[in-house]
Tab-separated table of C-alpha atoms and ligand atoms in Angstrom:
chain	number	residue	atom	x	y	z
A	150	MET	CA	64.788	121.500	121.428
A	151	GLY	CA	63.822	118.999	118.383
A	152	LYS	CA	62.472	119.389	114.462
A	153	ASP	CA	61.366	122.792	114.807
A	154	SER	CA	65.222	124.583	115.522
A	155	ALA	CA	67.330	124.845	112.545
A	156	PRO	CA	69.563	121.307	111.821
A	157	ILE	CA	73.098	121.658	113.245
A	158	TYR	CA	75.303	119.895	110.056
A	159	VAL	CA	78.305	117.965	111.043
A	160	THR	CA	79.990	121.351	108.999
A	161	ARG	CA	79.480	124.337	107.735
A	162	PRO	CA	82.213	126.627	105.479
A	163	GLU	CA	83.821	129.800	106.784
A	164	LEU	CA	83.010	131.857	104.406
A	165	PRO	CA	84.104	135.928	104.323
A	166	SER	CA	81.929	138.841	103.535
A	167	LEU	CA	80.063	139.017	100.159
A	168	ASP	CA	81.143	142.798	100.048
A	169	ASP	CA	84.973	141.882	100.534
A	170	PHE	CA	84.506	139.409	97.727
A	171	ILE	CA	82.805	141.972	95.263
A	172	PRO	CA	85.835	143.261	94.524
A	173	TYR	CA	88.180	140.717	93.671
A	174	LEU	CA	85.182	139.776	91.549
A	175	ARG	CA	84.942	142.867	89.701
A	176	LYS	CA	88.859	142.565	88.824
A	177	ILE	CA	87.856	139.028	87.206
A	178	TRP	CA	84.980	140.404	85.464
A	179	ASP	CA	87.184	143.968	84.075
A	180	SER	CA	90.284	141.578	82.637
A	181	ARG	CA	88.141	139.015	81.490
A	182	VAL	CA	91.106	136.428	82.720
A	183	LEU	CA	88.952	133.322	84.095
A	184	THR	CA	91.423	130.444	84.410
A	185	ASN	CA	94.839	128.761	82.993
A	186	GLY	CA	96.949	130.424	85.637
A	187	GLY	CA	95.873	134.169	86.013
A	188	PRO	CA	97.144	136.988	88.366
A	189	PHE	CA	94.828	135.806	91.284
A	190	HIS	CA	95.991	131.937	91.047
A	191	GLU	CA	99.657	133.492	91.151
A	192	GLU	CA	99.309	135.202	93.819
A	193	PHE	CA	97.258	132.799	95.708
A	194	GLU	CA	99.721	130.604	95.311
A	195	ARG	CA	102.926	132.343	96.461
A	196	LYS	CA	101.067	133.298	99.446
A	197	LEU	CA	99.856	130.215	100.535
A	198	ALA	CA	103.226	128.761	100.312
A	199	ASP	CA	104.175	131.445	102.417
A	200	ARG	CA	101.126	130.633	104.910
A	201	LEU	CA	102.139	126.629	105.183
A	202	GLY	CA	105.511	127.363	105.518
A	203	VAL	CA	106.588	124.947	102.792
A	204	GLY	CA	108.370	125.988	98.939
A	205	HIS	CA	106.534	124.693	96.348
A	206	ILE	CA	102.714	124.576	95.593
A	207	ALA	CA	100.734	123.514	92.638
A	208	LEU	CA	96.931	124.497	92.742
A	209	PHE	CA	94.154	122.371	91.659
A	210	ALA	CA	91.036	122.196	91.227
A	211	ASN	CA	90.194	119.653	93.617
A	212	CYS	CA	91.952	117.060	96.032
A	213	THR	CA	90.993	114.074	94.157
A	214	ILE	CA	92.796	115.172	90.515
A	215	GLY	CA	95.482	116.313	92.707
A	216	LEU	CA	95.703	112.771	94.247
A	217	VAL	CA	95.352	111.192	90.593
A	218	THR	CA	98.158	113.504	89.300
A	219	ALA	CA	100.529	113.352	91.979
A	220	LEU	CA	100.350	109.428	91.060
A	221	GLN	CA	101.199	110.480	87.337
A	222	ALA	CA	103.991	112.777	88.061
A	223	LEU	CA	106.108	110.412	90.103
A	224	ARG	CA	105.023	107.475	87.801
A	225	ILE	CA	103.888	104.982	90.482
A	226	THR	CA	102.418	101.525	88.959
A	227	GLY	CA	101.793	98.180	90.395
A	228	GLU	CA	100.884	98.188	93.922
A	229	VAL	CA	100.139	100.982	96.448
A	230	ILE	CA	100.113	100.505	100.108
A	231	THR	CA	97.006	102.828	101.716
A	232	THR	CA	94.411	102.959	104.798
A	233	PRO	CA	90.663	101.523	104.523
A	234	TYR	CA	90.075	103.930	107.077
A	235	SER	CA	89.585	107.039	104.931
A	236	PHE	CA	87.488	109.008	102.624
A	237	VAL	CA	86.896	107.102	99.555
A	238	ALA	CA	88.905	109.477	96.880
A	239	THR	CA	92.066	108.294	98.495
A	240	ALA	CA	92.020	104.266	96.796
A	241	HIS	CA	89.855	105.982	93.824
A	242	SER	CA	92.886	107.973	92.970
A	243	LEU	CA	94.899	104.654	92.763
A	244	LEU	CA	92.126	103.108	90.105
A	245	TRP	CA	92.158	105.832	88.452
A	246	ASN	CA	95.724	104.980	87.709
A	247	GLY	CA	95.624	101.516	87.244
A	248	ILE	CA	97.736	100.537	90.518
A	249	LYS	CA	96.103	97.997	92.882
A	250	PRO	CA	95.282	99.170	96.361
A	251	VAL	CA	97.053	97.128	99.089
A	252	PHE	CA	95.142	98.130	102.029
A	253	VAL	CA	97.180	97.475	105.321
A	254	ASP	CA	95.615	98.369	109.679
A	255	ILE	CA	95.588	101.614	111.317
A	256	ASP	CA	96.738	102.327	114.507
A	257	PRO	CA	94.080	102.488	117.809
A	258	LEU	CA	95.363	105.374	118.883
A	259	THR	CA	96.353	107.648	115.994
A	260	LEU	CA	94.056	106.082	114.050
A	261	ASN	CA	96.256	106.392	110.974
A	262	LEU	CA	98.091	104.011	109.084
A	263	ASP	CA	99.963	101.298	111.317
A	264	PRO	CA	103.793	101.630	110.601
A	265	ASP	CA	104.384	98.334	112.321
A	266	LYS	CA	101.939	96.877	109.726
A	267	ILE	CA	103.598	98.084	106.631
A	268	GLU	CA	106.204	96.229	106.077
A	269	ALA	CA	104.792	92.745	106.257
A	270	ALA	CA	102.690	94.352	103.347
A	271	ILE	CA	105.264	95.485	100.568
A	272	THR	CA	105.730	93.318	97.476
A	273	PRO	CA	108.079	93.031	94.667
A	274	GLN	CA	105.176	95.333	93.094
A	275	THR	CA	105.113	97.950	95.483
A	276	THR	CA	106.042	101.419	94.666
A	277	ALA	CA	104.504	103.949	97.009
A	278	ILE	CA	102.574	104.142	99.951
A	279	MET	CA	99.863	106.262	100.502
A	280	PRO	CA	99.041	107.429	104.075
A	281	VAL	CA	96.447	109.518	104.839
A	282	HIS	CA	96.796	112.582	107.866
A	283	CYS	CA	93.577	111.336	108.934
A	284	TYR	CA	91.062	114.153	110.566
A	285	GLY	CA	94.489	116.152	110.571
A	286	HIS	CA	96.272	114.249	112.852
A	287	PRO	CA	99.837	113.567	111.718
A	288	CYS	CA	101.148	109.863	110.554
A	289	ASP	CA	104.096	108.855	112.289
A	290	VAL	CA	106.232	110.326	109.204
A	291	GLU	CA	109.253	109.651	110.255
A	292	ARG	CA	108.875	105.830	110.640
A	293	ILE	CA	107.075	105.922	107.300
A	294	GLN	CA	109.807	107.982	105.733
A	295	ALA	CA	112.399	104.814	107.024
A	296	ILE	CA	110.761	102.184	105.653
A	297	ALA	CA	109.973	103.898	102.672
A	298	ASP	CA	113.997	104.486	102.506
A	299	THR	CA	114.901	100.931	103.298
A	300	TYR	CA	112.785	99.387	100.848
A	301	GLY	CA	113.052	102.199	98.207
A	302	LEU	CA	109.562	102.936	97.524
A	303	LYS	CA	107.359	106.735	97.138
A	304	ILE	CA	105.681	108.472	99.208
A	305	ILE	CA	102.322	110.695	98.747
A	306	TYR	CA	100.251	111.651	101.496
A	307	ASP	CA	96.728	112.092	101.557
A	308	ALA	CA	96.592	115.967	103.474
A	309	ALA	CA	93.352	116.709	102.473
A	310	HIS	CA	92.280	117.250	106.458
A	311	ALA	CA	95.846	118.793	106.795
A	312	PHE	CA	95.821	122.600	105.582
A	313	GLY	CA	97.831	124.066	108.737
A	314	VAL	CA	98.604	121.289	110.547
A	315	GLU	CA	102.465	121.347	111.979
A	316	CYS	CA	104.723	118.936	113.710
A	317	LYS	CA	108.066	119.070	115.205
A	318	GLY	CA	109.640	119.341	111.871
A	319	GLY	CA	107.404	122.415	110.975
A	320	SER	CA	104.546	121.655	107.885
A	321	VAL	CA	103.443	118.409	108.134
A	322	LEU	CA	103.259	118.977	104.538
A	323	LYS	CA	106.862	118.455	104.144
A	324	TYR	CA	106.782	115.233	104.335
A	325	GLY	CA	107.158	112.290	102.033
A	326	ASP	CA	107.717	112.946	98.276
A	327	LEU	CA	104.297	115.341	97.766
A	328	SER	CA	101.643	115.995	99.817
A	329	VAL	CA	98.093	116.641	98.149
A	330	LEU	CA	95.565	119.047	99.971
A	331	SER	CA	91.319	119.729	100.020
A	332	PHE	CA	90.012	122.717	99.996
A	333	HIS	CA	86.455	121.285	99.518
A	334	ALA	CA	83.760	123.436	100.734
A	335	THR	CA	83.481	120.749	104.292
A	336	LYS	CA	87.360	121.791	104.818
A	337	VAL	CA	88.772	124.058	107.379
A	338	PHE	CA	90.088	126.278	104.793
A	339	THR	CA	87.654	126.365	101.617
A	340	THR	CA	87.921	128.059	98.299
A	341	PHE	CA	84.155	126.218	97.131
A	342	GLU	CA	86.291	123.363	95.023
A	343	GLY	CA	90.024	123.356	95.626
A	344	GLY	CA	93.158	121.790	96.389
A	345	ALA	CA	97.208	121.732	95.957
A	346	ILE	CA	100.113	119.312	95.932
A	347	ILE	CA	102.752	120.300	98.060
A	348	CYS	CA	106.135	119.831	95.904
A	349	PRO	CA	109.575	119.124	97.175
A	350	ASP	CA	111.083	121.400	94.389
A	351	GLU	CA	110.150	123.647	91.259
A	352	LYS	CA	111.465	121.204	88.752
A	353	THR	CA	108.688	118.273	90.326
A	354	ARG	CA	105.995	121.232	90.504
A	355	GLN	CA	106.673	122.113	86.780
A	356	ARG	CA	105.937	118.802	85.643
A	357	ILE	CA	102.901	118.614	87.788
A	358	ASN	CA	102.052	121.769	86.269
A	359	TYR	CA	102.148	120.484	82.652
A	360	LEU	CA	100.447	117.411	83.618
A	361	LYS	CA	97.251	119.673	85.273
A	362	ASN	CA	97.250	121.092	82.102
A	363	PHE	CA	96.421	118.483	79.752
A	364	GLY	CA	100.730	118.536	79.210
A	365	PHE	CA	101.306	121.361	77.621
A	366	ALA	CA	104.607	122.511	78.069
A	367	GLY	CA	104.655	125.650	75.824
A	368	GLU	CA	102.336	126.498	72.802
A	369	THR	CA	102.583	123.338	70.844
A	370	THR	CA	104.327	120.868	72.864
A	371	VAL	CA	102.502	118.255	74.707
A	372	VAL	CA	104.499	115.857	76.707
A	373	ALA	CA	102.176	113.863	78.935
A	374	PRO	CA	98.470	112.895	78.510
A	375	GLY	CA	97.827	115.268	80.881
A	376	ILE	CA	94.703	116.284	82.720
A	377	ASN	CA	92.668	119.471	83.214
A	378	GLY	CA	92.946	120.124	86.575
A	379	LYS	CA	93.568	123.745	87.331
A	380	MET	CA	92.205	126.057	89.787
A	381	SER	CA	89.745	128.682	88.262
A	382	GLU	CA	90.193	132.529	88.862
A	383	PHE	CA	87.148	132.665	91.123
A	384	ASN	CA	88.418	129.669	93.575
A	385	ALA	CA	92.402	131.338	93.715
A	386	ALA	CA	90.460	134.686	95.065
A	387	LEU	CA	88.590	133.762	97.388
A	388	GLY	CA	91.714	132.007	98.511
A	389	LEU	CA	93.384	135.303	98.859
A	390	LEU	CA	90.454	136.352	100.729
A	391	GLN	CA	90.024	132.814	102.849
A	392	LEU	CA	93.782	132.920	104.002
A	393	GLN	CA	92.779	136.605	106.155
A	394	GLY	CA	90.436	134.950	108.285
A	395	PHE	CA	91.860	131.629	108.846
A	396	ASP	CA	93.632	132.429	112.441
A	397	ALA	CA	90.507	133.430	113.799
A	398	ALA	CA	88.495	130.062	112.793
A	399	LEU	CA	91.686	128.162	114.106
A	400	ALA	CA	90.716	129.920	117.466
A	401	ARG	CA	87.163	129.324	117.288
A	402	ARG	CA	87.648	125.334	116.733
A	403	ARG	CA	90.159	125.166	119.385
A	404	ALA	CA	87.606	126.957	121.687
A	405	ILE	CA	84.695	123.904	120.192
A	406	ASP	CA	87.112	121.186	120.721
A	407	ALA	CA	87.909	122.351	124.356
A	408	ARG	CA	84.462	122.724	125.188
A	409	TYR	CA	83.476	118.550	123.445
A	410	ARG	CA	86.365	117.353	125.999
A	411	ALA	CA	85.789	119.108	128.553
A	412	GLY	CA	82.122	117.716	128.206
A	413	LEU	CA	83.067	113.961	127.630
A	414	ALA	CA	85.772	113.926	130.221
A	415	GLY	CA	83.357	112.020	132.501
A	416	VAL	CA	81.202	110.079	130.064
A	417	LYS	CA	81.477	106.358	130.416
A	418	GLY	CA	81.755	104.719	127.014
A	419	ILE	CA	82.677	107.842	124.919
A	420	SER	CA	86.453	108.602	124.062
A	421	CYS	CA	87.224	111.444	121.999
A	422	ALA	CA	90.232	110.646	119.416
A	423	ARG	CA	93.495	112.579	120.431
A	424	GLY	CA	96.031	114.608	118.510
A	425	THR	CA	99.404	112.727	117.224
A	426	GLY	CA	101.650	114.862	118.608
A	427	GLU	CA	100.812	118.154	116.027
A	428	THR	CA	102.371	121.456	117.340
A	429	ILE	CA	99.684	122.722	115.914
A	430	ALA	CA	96.607	121.541	115.550
A	431	ASN	CA	93.669	122.618	112.842
A	432	TYR	CA	90.505	121.125	114.612
A	433	ALA	CA	89.238	119.589	111.536
A	434	TYR	CA	86.927	117.162	112.983
A	435	PHE	CA	85.755	115.775	116.400
A	436	PRO	CA	85.332	112.304	116.213
A	437	ILE	CA	84.147	110.457	119.145
A	438	LEU	CA	83.990	106.581	119.780
A	439	VAL	CA	81.233	104.995	121.127
A	440	ASP	CA	82.150	101.818	122.877
A	441	SER	CA	80.627	98.865	124.368
A	442	ASP	CA	80.205	100.153	128.156
A	443	TYR	CA	78.014	103.958	126.439
A	444	PRO	CA	74.011	102.785	127.145
A	445	LEU	CA	73.532	103.282	123.410
A	446	SER	CA	74.706	101.536	120.293
A	447	ARG	CA	76.689	103.625	117.797
A	448	ASP	CA	73.917	103.740	115.787
A	449	ASP	CA	71.165	104.690	118.191
A	450	LEU	CA	73.211	107.428	119.125
A	451	TYR	CA	74.009	108.193	115.376
A	452	GLN	CA	70.126	108.287	115.016
A	453	ARG	CA	69.692	109.828	118.116
A	454	PHE	CA	70.972	112.673	117.040
A	455	ARG	CA	69.192	112.887	113.827
A	456	ASP	CA	65.980	112.837	115.409
A	457	HIS	CA	66.505	116.176	116.820
A	458	ASP	CA	67.908	117.548	113.801
A	459	ILE	CA	71.522	117.130	114.506
A	460	VAL	CA	73.293	116.118	111.236
A	461	VAL	CA	76.558	114.303	112.552
A	462	ARG	CA	78.203	111.802	110.346
A	463	ARG	CA	80.275	108.425	110.602
A	464	TYR	CA	83.091	109.405	108.549
A	465	PHE	CA	84.625	106.935	107.694
A	466	TYR	CA	82.133	104.136	107.547
A	467	PRO	CA	81.907	102.345	105.467
A	468	LEU	CA	85.525	101.400	105.059
A	469	ILE	CA	86.769	102.128	101.919
A	470	SER	CA	88.178	98.074	101.572
A	471	ASP	CA	84.325	97.496	101.894
A	472	PHE	CA	82.836	98.897	99.144
A	473	PRO	CA	82.373	96.876	95.767
A	474	MET	CA	85.174	97.889	93.857
A	475	TYR	CA	87.713	96.850	96.791
A	476	ARG	CA	86.071	94.275	98.888
A	477	GLY	CA	87.574	91.525	96.277
A	478	LEU	CA	91.299	92.558	97.324
A	479	PRO	CA	92.943	89.622	99.715
A	480	SER	CA	93.949	92.581	101.890
A	481	ALA	CA	90.422	94.092	101.818
A	482	ALA	CA	89.351	90.805	104.558
A	483	ALA	CA	88.100	92.061	107.624
A	484	THR	CA	90.702	89.907	109.344
A	485	ASN	CA	93.292	91.943	107.670
A	486	LEU	CA	91.791	95.263	108.940
A	487	PRO	CA	90.658	94.515	112.802
A	488	VAL	CA	91.239	97.526	113.692
A	489	ALA	CA	90.015	99.403	111.002
A	490	ASP	CA	86.971	97.097	111.163
A	491	ARG	CA	86.115	98.040	114.803
A	492	VAL	CA	86.767	102.003	115.006
A	493	ALA	CA	84.487	101.967	111.635
A	494	ARG	CA	81.413	100.801	113.467
A	495	GLN	CA	82.365	102.971	116.667
A	496	VAL	CA	83.107	106.300	114.751
A	497	ILE	CA	80.594	109.421	115.049
A	498	CYS	CA	81.855	112.916	114.095
A	499	LEU	CA	80.599	115.323	116.143
A	500	PRO	CA	79.867	119.063	114.309
A	501	ILE	CA	82.435	121.488	114.776
A	502	TYR	CA	82.528	124.713	112.582
A	503	PRO	CA	83.856	128.380	113.325
A	504	SER	CA	80.180	129.763	113.304
A	505	LEU	CA	79.520	127.094	115.820
A	506	GLN	CA	77.980	128.311	118.686
A	507	ASP	CA	78.436	127.156	122.735
A	508	ASP	CA	74.582	126.569	122.883
A	509	GLN	CA	74.573	124.334	120.636
A	510	VAL	CA	77.758	122.473	121.738
A	511	ASP	CA	76.265	121.994	124.908
A	512	ARG	CA	73.087	120.794	123.397
A	513	ILE	CA	74.821	118.281	121.708
A	514	LEU	CA	77.103	117.830	125.110
A	515	GLU	CA	73.170	117.283	126.456
A	516	LEU	CA	72.095	114.410	123.956
A	517	ILE	CA	74.919	112.262	124.869
B	117	T4K	N1	90.832	112.378	100.918
B	117	T4K	C1	90.499	112.740	102.237
B	117	T4K	C2	90.950	111.864	103.054
B	117	T4K	C3	89.108	113.488	102.043
B	117	T4K	O1	88.528	113.277	103.302
B	117	T4K	C4	88.784	113.993	100.562
B	117	T4K	C5	87.557	114.563	100.909
B	117	T4K	C6	89.265	113.720	99.483
B	117	T4K	C7	90.253	113.265	99.671
B	117	T4K	C8	88.280	114.163	98.722
B	117	T4K	O2	88.877	115.499	98.305
B	117	T4K	P1	87.953	116.994	97.445
B	117	T4K	O3	88.382	116.240	96.350
B	117	T4K	O4	86.747	116.779	97.655
B	117	T4K	O5	88.670	118.181	97.522
B	117	T4K	C9	82.530	115.557	102.053
B	117	T4K	C10	83.261	115.911	101.017
B	117	T4K	O6	82.656	115.944	99.567
B	117	T4K	C11	84.410	115.076	100.831
B	117	T4K	O7	85.214	116.537	100.063
B	117	T4K	C12	85.479	115.055	101.845
B	117	T4K	N2	86.778	114.307	102.155
B	117	T4K	C13	84.303	114.123	102.981
B	117	T4K	C14	85.245	113.575	104.146
B	117	T4K	O8	83.342	115.031	103.132
B	117	T4K	P2	80.255	114.217	102.381
B	117	T4K	O9	79.565	113.155	101.222
B	117	T4K	O10	80.140	113.925	103.629
B	117	T4K	O11	79.910	115.985	101.831
B	117	T4K	P3	78.319	116.219	102.299
B	117	T4K	O12	77.879	117.290	100.797
B	117	T4K	O13	77.310	115.228	102.942
B	117	T4K	O14	78.613	117.509	103.650
B	117	T4K	C15	78.969	117.204	104.678
B	117	T4K	C16	78.076	118.349	105.449
B	117	T4K	O15	78.756	119.742	105.019
B	117	T4K	C17	76.160	118.418	105.086
B	117	T4K	O16	75.683	118.215	105.885
B	117	T4K	C18	76.366	120.216	105.456
B	117	T4K	C19	77.746	120.684	104.799
B	117	T4K	N3	77.814	121.487	103.661
B	117	T4K	C20	78.430	120.934	102.812
B	117	T4K	C21	78.250	121.251	101.735
B	117	T4K	C22	78.928	120.592	100.462
B	117	T4K	C23	77.564	122.692	103.768
B	117	T4K	O17	77.409	123.216	104.448
B	117	T4K	N4	77.909	123.477	102.398
B	117	T4K	C24	78.262	122.627	101.000
B	117	T4K	O18	78.946	123.219	100.249
B	117	T4K	O19	81.624	114.219	101.301
């Protein structure tokens, strides 16, 4: 074990066989329809909605443009409450809309926005909450909805990690006003790049479709300063094929998750993040927290992995609130975010992806 073995990455995309994709490519080449809502786009949108158990979907080029557009669609302004414990795109989507992010601490068990701390951060300028289903574990959707209802706020979920996740009310993507998915190469379901907004009704989807196509509502009518957020036929065709393999990929992820949990059960100083009540999980990430009673510091363990060509990642370190464009905000102070600050210094995401082999999982467990 060491430098001579192939590196193990935190994730690897699961792809269909190239032979299976060629007929889709041939159709694209033959038709010369490459983008702007072609036949694969239409079919993928429909089949994806069925697979996810949601009514209305607008496909996107990626999740980040989806988040930016979701905020535009709901005309969100002023201040938005969000989590510092996420990928930086969450807060960037606010800055791209000239909105001030207000960071609220996370719950130490769920690692999601702590509902107990949201109300204290609401001001007359607050218009929305942007929580993240971190690692695919659902937020406390009912409590967040109750707060939003009381204060008249919108909710846009950053659901980049939550493909296929269900809770007792069905798909977690049905909660809030809008949810935004990512189909990036590192996600459980990938179309190379891609994303989608889950909408509550056809009217909202229509508006989002205008916004993702420069604001065009007909050949000569532009109703808003829209962006180009469209998904291409190439990505949509791949998405159609990926739907066929998703259940098998999920089953393999579940088995890896179980193997890690069994192997780490007795290890003092290491704790595994748990589900938050989902009825169907997606095993998107395998985060562990390194406590002070573990013999190595988090960064020493991280380095130990790297020395053995195991490319683990510290998602999400540093906190978003520590990046230069955010750290001057009053809500970004570490004293306001003690739980997130601690967790960001403890976390390591272990490799998890369908083609990871049991003996590779065992090597990782041995190193720990
Ligand atoms: N909101 C949240 C909560 C998110 O987590 C993300 C994205 C977004 C919004 C925005 O979604 P998109 O706009 O991207 O759709 C990655 C991803 O780039 C990013 O999409 C993701 N979150 C974030 C958590 O992770 P990096 O900098 O870690 O990526 P990278 O290139 O280091 O990849 C990690 C590992 O994955 C590599 O070591 C090997 C493997 N990999 C990666 C790529 C890109 C492959 O095997 N093949 C590949 O093509 O950010």
